[in-house]
Short mmCIF file of C-alpha atoms in Angstrom, two decimals:
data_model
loop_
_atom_site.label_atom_id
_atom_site.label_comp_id
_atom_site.label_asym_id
_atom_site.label_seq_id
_atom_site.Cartn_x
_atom_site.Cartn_y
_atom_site.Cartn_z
CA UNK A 2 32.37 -17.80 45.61
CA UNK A 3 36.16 -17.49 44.95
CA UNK A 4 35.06 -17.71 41.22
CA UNK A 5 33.46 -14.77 41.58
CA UNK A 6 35.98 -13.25 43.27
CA UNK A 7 38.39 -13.41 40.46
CA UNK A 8 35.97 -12.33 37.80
CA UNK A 9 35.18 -9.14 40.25
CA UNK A 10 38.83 -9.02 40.22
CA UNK A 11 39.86 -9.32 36.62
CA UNK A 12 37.22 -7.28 36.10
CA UNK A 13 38.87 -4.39 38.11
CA UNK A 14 42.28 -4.98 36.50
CA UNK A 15 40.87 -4.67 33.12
CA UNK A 16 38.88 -1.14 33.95
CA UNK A 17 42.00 0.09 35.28
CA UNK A 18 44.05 -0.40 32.46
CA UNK A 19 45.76 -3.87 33.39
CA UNK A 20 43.32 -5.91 31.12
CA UNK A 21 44.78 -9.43 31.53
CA UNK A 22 47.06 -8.94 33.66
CA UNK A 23 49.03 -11.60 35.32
CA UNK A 24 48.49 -12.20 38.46
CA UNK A 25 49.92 -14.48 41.40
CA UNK A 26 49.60 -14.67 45.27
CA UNK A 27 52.02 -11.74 46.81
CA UNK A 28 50.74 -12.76 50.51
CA UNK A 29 48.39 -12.87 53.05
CA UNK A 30 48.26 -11.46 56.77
CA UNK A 31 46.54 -11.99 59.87
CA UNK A 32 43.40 -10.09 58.47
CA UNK A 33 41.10 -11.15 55.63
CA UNK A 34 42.92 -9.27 53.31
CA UNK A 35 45.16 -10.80 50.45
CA UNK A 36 47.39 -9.09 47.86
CA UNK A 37 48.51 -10.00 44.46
CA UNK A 38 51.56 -9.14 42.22
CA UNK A 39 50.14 -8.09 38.79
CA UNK A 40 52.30 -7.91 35.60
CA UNK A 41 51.72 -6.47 32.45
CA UNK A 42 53.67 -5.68 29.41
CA UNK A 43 56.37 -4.41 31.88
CA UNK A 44 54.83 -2.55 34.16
CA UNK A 45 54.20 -4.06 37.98
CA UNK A 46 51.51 -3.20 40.90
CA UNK A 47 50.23 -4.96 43.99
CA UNK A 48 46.33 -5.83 44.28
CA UNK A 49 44.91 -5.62 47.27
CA UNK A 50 41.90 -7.73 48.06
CA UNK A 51 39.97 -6.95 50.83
CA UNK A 52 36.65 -8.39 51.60
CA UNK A 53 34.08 -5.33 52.01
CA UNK A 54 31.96 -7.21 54.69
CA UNK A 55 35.35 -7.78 56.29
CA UNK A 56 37.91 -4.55 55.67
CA UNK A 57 37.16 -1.09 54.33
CA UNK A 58 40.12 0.09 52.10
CA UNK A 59 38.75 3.75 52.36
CA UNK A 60 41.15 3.81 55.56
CA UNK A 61 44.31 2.69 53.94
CA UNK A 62 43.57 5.38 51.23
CA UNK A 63 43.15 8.27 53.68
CA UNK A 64 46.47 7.11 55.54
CA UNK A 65 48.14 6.61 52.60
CA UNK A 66 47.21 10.39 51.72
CA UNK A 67 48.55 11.81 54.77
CA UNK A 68 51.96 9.55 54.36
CA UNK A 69 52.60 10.51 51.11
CA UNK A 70 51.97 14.38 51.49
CA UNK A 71 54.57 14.36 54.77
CA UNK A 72 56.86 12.93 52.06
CA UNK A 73 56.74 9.78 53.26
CA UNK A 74 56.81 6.49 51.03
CA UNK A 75 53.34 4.85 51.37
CA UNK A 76 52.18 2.87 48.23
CA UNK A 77 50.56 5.65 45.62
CA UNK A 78 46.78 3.85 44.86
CA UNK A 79 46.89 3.31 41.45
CA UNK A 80 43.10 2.60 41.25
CA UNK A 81 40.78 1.91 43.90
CA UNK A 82 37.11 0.34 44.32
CA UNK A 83 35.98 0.57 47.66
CA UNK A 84 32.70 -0.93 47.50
CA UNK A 85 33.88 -4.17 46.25
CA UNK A 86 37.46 -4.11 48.34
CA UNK A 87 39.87 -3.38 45.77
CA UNK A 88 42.83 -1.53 45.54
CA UNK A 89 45.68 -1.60 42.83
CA UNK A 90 49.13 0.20 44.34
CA UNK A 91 52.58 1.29 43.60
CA UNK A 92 54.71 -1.83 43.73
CA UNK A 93 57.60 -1.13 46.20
CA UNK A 94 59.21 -4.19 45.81
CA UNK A 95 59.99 -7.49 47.89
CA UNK A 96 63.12 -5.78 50.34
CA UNK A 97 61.40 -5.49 53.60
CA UNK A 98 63.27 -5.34 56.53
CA UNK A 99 62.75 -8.41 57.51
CA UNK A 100 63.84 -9.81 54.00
CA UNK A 101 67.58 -7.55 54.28
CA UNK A 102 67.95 -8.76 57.77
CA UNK A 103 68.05 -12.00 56.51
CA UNK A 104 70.72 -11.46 54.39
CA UNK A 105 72.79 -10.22 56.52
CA UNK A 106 71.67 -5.96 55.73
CA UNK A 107 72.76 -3.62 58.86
CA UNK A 108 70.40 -3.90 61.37
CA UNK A 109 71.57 -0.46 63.13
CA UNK A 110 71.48 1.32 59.63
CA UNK A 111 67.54 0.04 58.69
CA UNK A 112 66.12 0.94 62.50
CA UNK A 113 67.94 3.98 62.62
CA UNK A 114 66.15 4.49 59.39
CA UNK A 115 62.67 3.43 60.94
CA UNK A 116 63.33 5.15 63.81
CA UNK A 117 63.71 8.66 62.46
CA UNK A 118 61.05 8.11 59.84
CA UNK A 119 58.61 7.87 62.88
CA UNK A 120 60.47 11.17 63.97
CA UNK A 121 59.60 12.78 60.80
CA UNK A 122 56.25 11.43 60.28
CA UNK A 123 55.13 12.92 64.39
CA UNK A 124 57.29 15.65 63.98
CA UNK A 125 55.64 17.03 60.76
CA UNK A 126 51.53 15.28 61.72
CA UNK A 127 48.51 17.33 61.95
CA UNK A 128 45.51 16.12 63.34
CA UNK A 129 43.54 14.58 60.89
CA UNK A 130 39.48 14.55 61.55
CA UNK A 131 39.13 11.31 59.45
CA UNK A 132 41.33 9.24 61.37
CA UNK A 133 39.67 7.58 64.30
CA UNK A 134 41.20 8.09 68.18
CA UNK A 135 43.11 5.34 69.98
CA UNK A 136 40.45 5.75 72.87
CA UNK A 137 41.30 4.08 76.20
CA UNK A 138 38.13 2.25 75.34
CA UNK A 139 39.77 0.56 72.26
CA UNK A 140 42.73 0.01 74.01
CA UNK A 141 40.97 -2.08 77.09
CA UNK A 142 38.99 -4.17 74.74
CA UNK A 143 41.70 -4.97 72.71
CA UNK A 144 43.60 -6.11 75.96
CA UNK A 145 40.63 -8.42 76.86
CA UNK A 146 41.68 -10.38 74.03
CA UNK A 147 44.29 -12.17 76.25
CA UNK A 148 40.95 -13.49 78.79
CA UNK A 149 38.69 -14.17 75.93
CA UNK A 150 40.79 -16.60 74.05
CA UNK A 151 44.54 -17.36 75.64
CA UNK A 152 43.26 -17.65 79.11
CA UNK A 153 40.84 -20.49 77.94
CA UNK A 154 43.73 -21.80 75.81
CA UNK A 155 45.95 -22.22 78.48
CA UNK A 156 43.19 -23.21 81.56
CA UNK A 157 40.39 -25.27 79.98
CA UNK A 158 37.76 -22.91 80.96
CA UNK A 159 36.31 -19.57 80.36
CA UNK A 160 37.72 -16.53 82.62
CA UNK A 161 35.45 -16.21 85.85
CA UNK A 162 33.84 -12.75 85.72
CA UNK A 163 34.96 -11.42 88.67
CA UNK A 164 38.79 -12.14 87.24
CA UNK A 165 37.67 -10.39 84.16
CA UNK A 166 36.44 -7.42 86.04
CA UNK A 167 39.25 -6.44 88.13
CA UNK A 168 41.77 -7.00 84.90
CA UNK A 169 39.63 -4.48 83.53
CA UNK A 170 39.75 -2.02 86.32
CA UNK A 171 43.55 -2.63 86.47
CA UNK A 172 43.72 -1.94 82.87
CA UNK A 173 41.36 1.27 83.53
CA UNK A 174 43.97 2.61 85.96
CA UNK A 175 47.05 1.45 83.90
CA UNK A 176 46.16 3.43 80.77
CA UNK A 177 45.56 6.90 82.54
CA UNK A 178 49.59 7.02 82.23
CA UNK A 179 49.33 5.93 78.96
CA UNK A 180 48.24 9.22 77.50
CA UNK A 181 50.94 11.68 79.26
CA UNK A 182 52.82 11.66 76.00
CA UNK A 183 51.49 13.83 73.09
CA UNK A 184 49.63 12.38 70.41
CA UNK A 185 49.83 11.62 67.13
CA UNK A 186 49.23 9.30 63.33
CA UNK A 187 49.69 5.63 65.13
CA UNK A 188 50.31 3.43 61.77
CA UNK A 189 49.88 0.32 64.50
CA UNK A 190 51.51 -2.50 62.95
CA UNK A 191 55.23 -0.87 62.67
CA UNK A 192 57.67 -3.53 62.84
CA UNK A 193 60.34 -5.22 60.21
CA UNK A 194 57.21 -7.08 58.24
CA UNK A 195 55.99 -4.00 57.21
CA UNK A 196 58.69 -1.52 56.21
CA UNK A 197 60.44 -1.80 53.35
CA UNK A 198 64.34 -0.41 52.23
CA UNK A 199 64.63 1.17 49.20
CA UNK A 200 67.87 2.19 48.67
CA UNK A 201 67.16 4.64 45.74
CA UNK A 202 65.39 6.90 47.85
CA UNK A 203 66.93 9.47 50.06
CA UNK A 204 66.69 10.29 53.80
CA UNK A 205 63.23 9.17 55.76
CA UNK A 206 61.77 8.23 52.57
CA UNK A 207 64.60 4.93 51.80
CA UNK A 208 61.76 3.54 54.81
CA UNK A 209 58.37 2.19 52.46
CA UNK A 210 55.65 1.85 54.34
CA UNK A 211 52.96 -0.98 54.68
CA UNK A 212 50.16 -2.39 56.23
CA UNK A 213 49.01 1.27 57.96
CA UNK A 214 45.43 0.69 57.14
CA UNK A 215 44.24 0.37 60.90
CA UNK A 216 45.94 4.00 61.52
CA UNK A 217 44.86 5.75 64.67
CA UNK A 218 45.15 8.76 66.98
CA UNK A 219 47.18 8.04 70.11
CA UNK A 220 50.04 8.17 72.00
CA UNK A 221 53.37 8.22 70.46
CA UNK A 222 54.99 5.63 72.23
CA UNK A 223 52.96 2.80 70.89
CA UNK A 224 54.56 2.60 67.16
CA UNK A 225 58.27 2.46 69.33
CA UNK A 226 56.87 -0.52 71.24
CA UNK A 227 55.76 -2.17 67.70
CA UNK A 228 59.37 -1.40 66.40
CA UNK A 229 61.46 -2.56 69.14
CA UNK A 230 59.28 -5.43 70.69
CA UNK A 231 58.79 -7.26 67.32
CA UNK A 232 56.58 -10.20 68.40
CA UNK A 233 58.29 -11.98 65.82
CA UNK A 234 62.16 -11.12 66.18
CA UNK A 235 64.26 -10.39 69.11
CA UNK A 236 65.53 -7.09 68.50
CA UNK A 237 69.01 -6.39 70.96
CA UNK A 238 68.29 -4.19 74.04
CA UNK A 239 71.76 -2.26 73.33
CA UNK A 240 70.13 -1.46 69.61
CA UNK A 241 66.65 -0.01 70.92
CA UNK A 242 67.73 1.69 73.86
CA UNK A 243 70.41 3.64 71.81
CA UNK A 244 67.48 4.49 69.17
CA UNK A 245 65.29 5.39 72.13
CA UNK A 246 67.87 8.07 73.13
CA UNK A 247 67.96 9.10 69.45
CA UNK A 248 63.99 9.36 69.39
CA UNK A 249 63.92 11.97 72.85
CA UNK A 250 66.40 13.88 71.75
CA UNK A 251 64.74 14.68 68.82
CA UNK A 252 61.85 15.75 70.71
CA UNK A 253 63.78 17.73 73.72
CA UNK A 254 60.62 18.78 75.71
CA UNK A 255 59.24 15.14 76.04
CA UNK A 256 58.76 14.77 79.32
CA UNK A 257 61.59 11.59 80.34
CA UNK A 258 59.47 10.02 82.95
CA UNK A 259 55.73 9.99 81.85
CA UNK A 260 57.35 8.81 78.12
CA UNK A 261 59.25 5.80 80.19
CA UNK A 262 55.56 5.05 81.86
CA UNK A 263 53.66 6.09 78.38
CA UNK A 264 56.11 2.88 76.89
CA UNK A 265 56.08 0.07 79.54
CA UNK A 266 52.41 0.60 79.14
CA UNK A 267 51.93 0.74 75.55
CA UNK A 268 54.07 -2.49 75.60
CA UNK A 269 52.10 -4.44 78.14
CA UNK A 270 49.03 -3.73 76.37
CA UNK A 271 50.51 -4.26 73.23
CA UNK A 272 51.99 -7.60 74.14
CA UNK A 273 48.64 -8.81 75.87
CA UNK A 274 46.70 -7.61 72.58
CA UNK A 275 49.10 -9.90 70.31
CA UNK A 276 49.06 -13.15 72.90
CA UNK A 277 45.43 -13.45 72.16
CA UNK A 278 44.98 -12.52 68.80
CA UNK A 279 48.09 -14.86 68.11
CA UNK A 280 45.64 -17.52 70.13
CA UNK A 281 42.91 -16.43 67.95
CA UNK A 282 44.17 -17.11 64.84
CA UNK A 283 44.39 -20.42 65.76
CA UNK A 284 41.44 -21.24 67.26
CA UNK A 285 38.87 -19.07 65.05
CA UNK A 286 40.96 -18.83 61.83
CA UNK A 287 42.86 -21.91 61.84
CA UNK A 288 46.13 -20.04 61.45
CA UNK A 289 48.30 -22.37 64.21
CA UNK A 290 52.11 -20.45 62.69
CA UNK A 291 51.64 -17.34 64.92
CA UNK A 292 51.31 -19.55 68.25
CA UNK A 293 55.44 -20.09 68.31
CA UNK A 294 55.72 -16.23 68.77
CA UNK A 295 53.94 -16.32 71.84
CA UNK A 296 56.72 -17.06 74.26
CA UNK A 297 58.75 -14.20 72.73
CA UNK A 298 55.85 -12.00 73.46
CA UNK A 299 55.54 -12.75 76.71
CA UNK A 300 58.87 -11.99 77.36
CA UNK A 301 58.60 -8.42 76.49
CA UNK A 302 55.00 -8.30 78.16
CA UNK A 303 57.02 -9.18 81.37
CA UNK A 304 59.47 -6.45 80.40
CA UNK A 305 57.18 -3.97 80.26
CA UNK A 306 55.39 -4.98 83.65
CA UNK A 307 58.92 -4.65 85.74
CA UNK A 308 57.91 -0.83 85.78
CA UNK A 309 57.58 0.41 89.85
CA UNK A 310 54.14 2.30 88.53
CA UNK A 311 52.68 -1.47 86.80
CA UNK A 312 52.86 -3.33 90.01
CA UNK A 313 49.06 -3.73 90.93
CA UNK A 314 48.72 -4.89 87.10
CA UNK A 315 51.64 -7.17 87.97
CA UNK A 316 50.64 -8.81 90.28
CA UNK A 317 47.26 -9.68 88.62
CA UNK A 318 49.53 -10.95 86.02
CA UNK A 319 51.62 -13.47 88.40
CA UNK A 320 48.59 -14.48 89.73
CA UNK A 321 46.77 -15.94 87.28
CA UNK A 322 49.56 -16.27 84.61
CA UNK A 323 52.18 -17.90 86.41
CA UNK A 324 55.84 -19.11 84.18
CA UNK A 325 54.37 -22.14 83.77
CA UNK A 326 51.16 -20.80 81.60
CA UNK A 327 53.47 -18.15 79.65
CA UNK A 328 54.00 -20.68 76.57
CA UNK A 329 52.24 -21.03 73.42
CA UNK A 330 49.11 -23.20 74.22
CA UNK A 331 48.72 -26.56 71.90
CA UNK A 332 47.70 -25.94 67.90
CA UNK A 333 43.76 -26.27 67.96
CA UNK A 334 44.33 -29.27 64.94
CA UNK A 335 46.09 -30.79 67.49
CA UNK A 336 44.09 -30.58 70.23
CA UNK A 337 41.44 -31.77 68.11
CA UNK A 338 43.26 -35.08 66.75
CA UNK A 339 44.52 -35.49 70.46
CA UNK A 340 40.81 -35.72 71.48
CA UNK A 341 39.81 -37.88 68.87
CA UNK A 342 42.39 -40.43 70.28
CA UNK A 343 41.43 -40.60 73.38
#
């Protein structure tokens, strides 16, 4: 099958005028997609490969679109084929953030940088037909992840229905505040993985955009919470609540309150999302590396639940997730050889 693959791949390359090109692994992510660095006779681009029965590229291309013409630096496509999950883009290079912070770049300069590209890109949005809503529908499923896979992690057992029931009516009530904020192009996945510096650019377009492919309608606070509650760094409270002051008084008529409410619970959701797909990837997709961010994650999950207006939901949390449980739950291959020991 991966044969295939390849030949579907080289096949792609060659129609789109990188005919044996050379080609080697760029990365993977916690999707099914996979992307490539492809050289030829000078020239460089990334491949993306994205399984059709598994991603649909037609959604990073319409984001991409609507980046691009705010004057923003998403990838240009190159060359695309949809129906077999293809795309060849503009290579921005191998600086993202998270790369420059680990060489010591200025952490203040590169999320001031993020921070007023988001600025810029809600600032200058229109609604956009072809992008799909955030729906408070979406949202509560995707917070459900946490019972359907870390709660059995963590307890041995499925979560009780009647446990799952009033999470969800908690969750029903919790995201009615979450929407008091205007609207606008969510990319989703906004943190230092998926921004790139490049220094030869000027003002909001030095910040290169990735992985914006899952794009939604919804409130603005969420791609803050992705920024400043990086499930994967610690990013200082000093830093982020100086850019949050930055962010509002861009936008003078926010309203102060609802956008404090809008962000504790676009961060508990958020947070709750990422514990159980981080659980998921290692019991469904055998991905066990994304299970040491989980203690980080609940720490801003707890964060976010400290607001006065989050206390039912708090509660529920305290409950049945008490300090001892908030941990990453044992790697499934170890589980697994620990069973076939005993």
């Amino acid at each position: 099958m991966q044969h295939d693959r390849n030949a579907a791949i080289d096949g792609f390359l060659a129609a789109s005028g990188w005919p044996g090109a050379a080609r080697r692994n760029l990365a993977d992510d916690a999707s099914f997609r996979r992307y490539e660095r492809v050289e030829l006779g000078g020239r460089r681009a990334v491949l993306m490969d994205a399984p059709p029965d598994k991603e649909d590229v037609r959604s990073f291309v319409t984001v991409s679109k609507l980046l691009t013409a705010q004057g923003l630096s998403a990838p240009e496509i190159l060359a695309e084929d949809p129906q077999n999950g293809f795309l060849l883009l503009e290579d921005l290079g191998d600086d993202t953030y998270t790369r420059v912070l680990a060489r010591g770049g200025d952490e203040y300069e590169l999320y001031s940088l993020a921070t007023d590209t988001l600025i810029r890109l809600q600032r200058d949005f229109r609604p956009a037909a072809q992008v799909p809503d955030y729906s408070r529908d979406k949202l509560a499923a995707e917070a459900d992840l946490l019972i359907d896979w870390f709660w059995p992690a963590v307890k041995g057992s499925p979560c009780p229905e009647p446990d799952r029931a009033v999470f969800r009516g908690l969750w029903r009530n919790a995201l009615g505040h979450a929407f008091a904020v205007p609207s606008s192009l969510v990319l989703r996945d906004y943190h230092v993985d998926n921004l790139i510096h490049l220094p030869d650019r000027t003002a909001e377009a030095a910040c290169g955009l990735l992985d914006f492919q899952d794009a939604v309608i919804g409130p603005v606070t969420y791609d803050l919470v992705s920024l400043f509650e990086d499930a994967r760094r610690d990013v200082p409270h000093a830093l982020a609540n100086g850019l949050m002051r930055r962010y509002l008084n861009a936008f003078p008529a926010m309203p102060r309150d609802a956008f404090a409410l809008s962000y504790a619970v676009m961060g508990v959701q958020r947070a709750t999302k990422i514990v159980g797909i981080f659980t998921r990837l290692d019991r469904r997709d055998g991905k066990s590396s994304y299970l040491r961010h989980i203690p980080r994650t609940w720490g801003w999950l707890e964060g976010g639940l400290r607001h006065p207006m989050l206390r039912d939901l708090k509660e529920w949390y305290d409950m049945n997730f008490p300090p001892d449980l908030r941990r990453a739950p044992a790697a499934a291959s170890a589980s697994a050889q620990d069973g076939a020991r005993s």
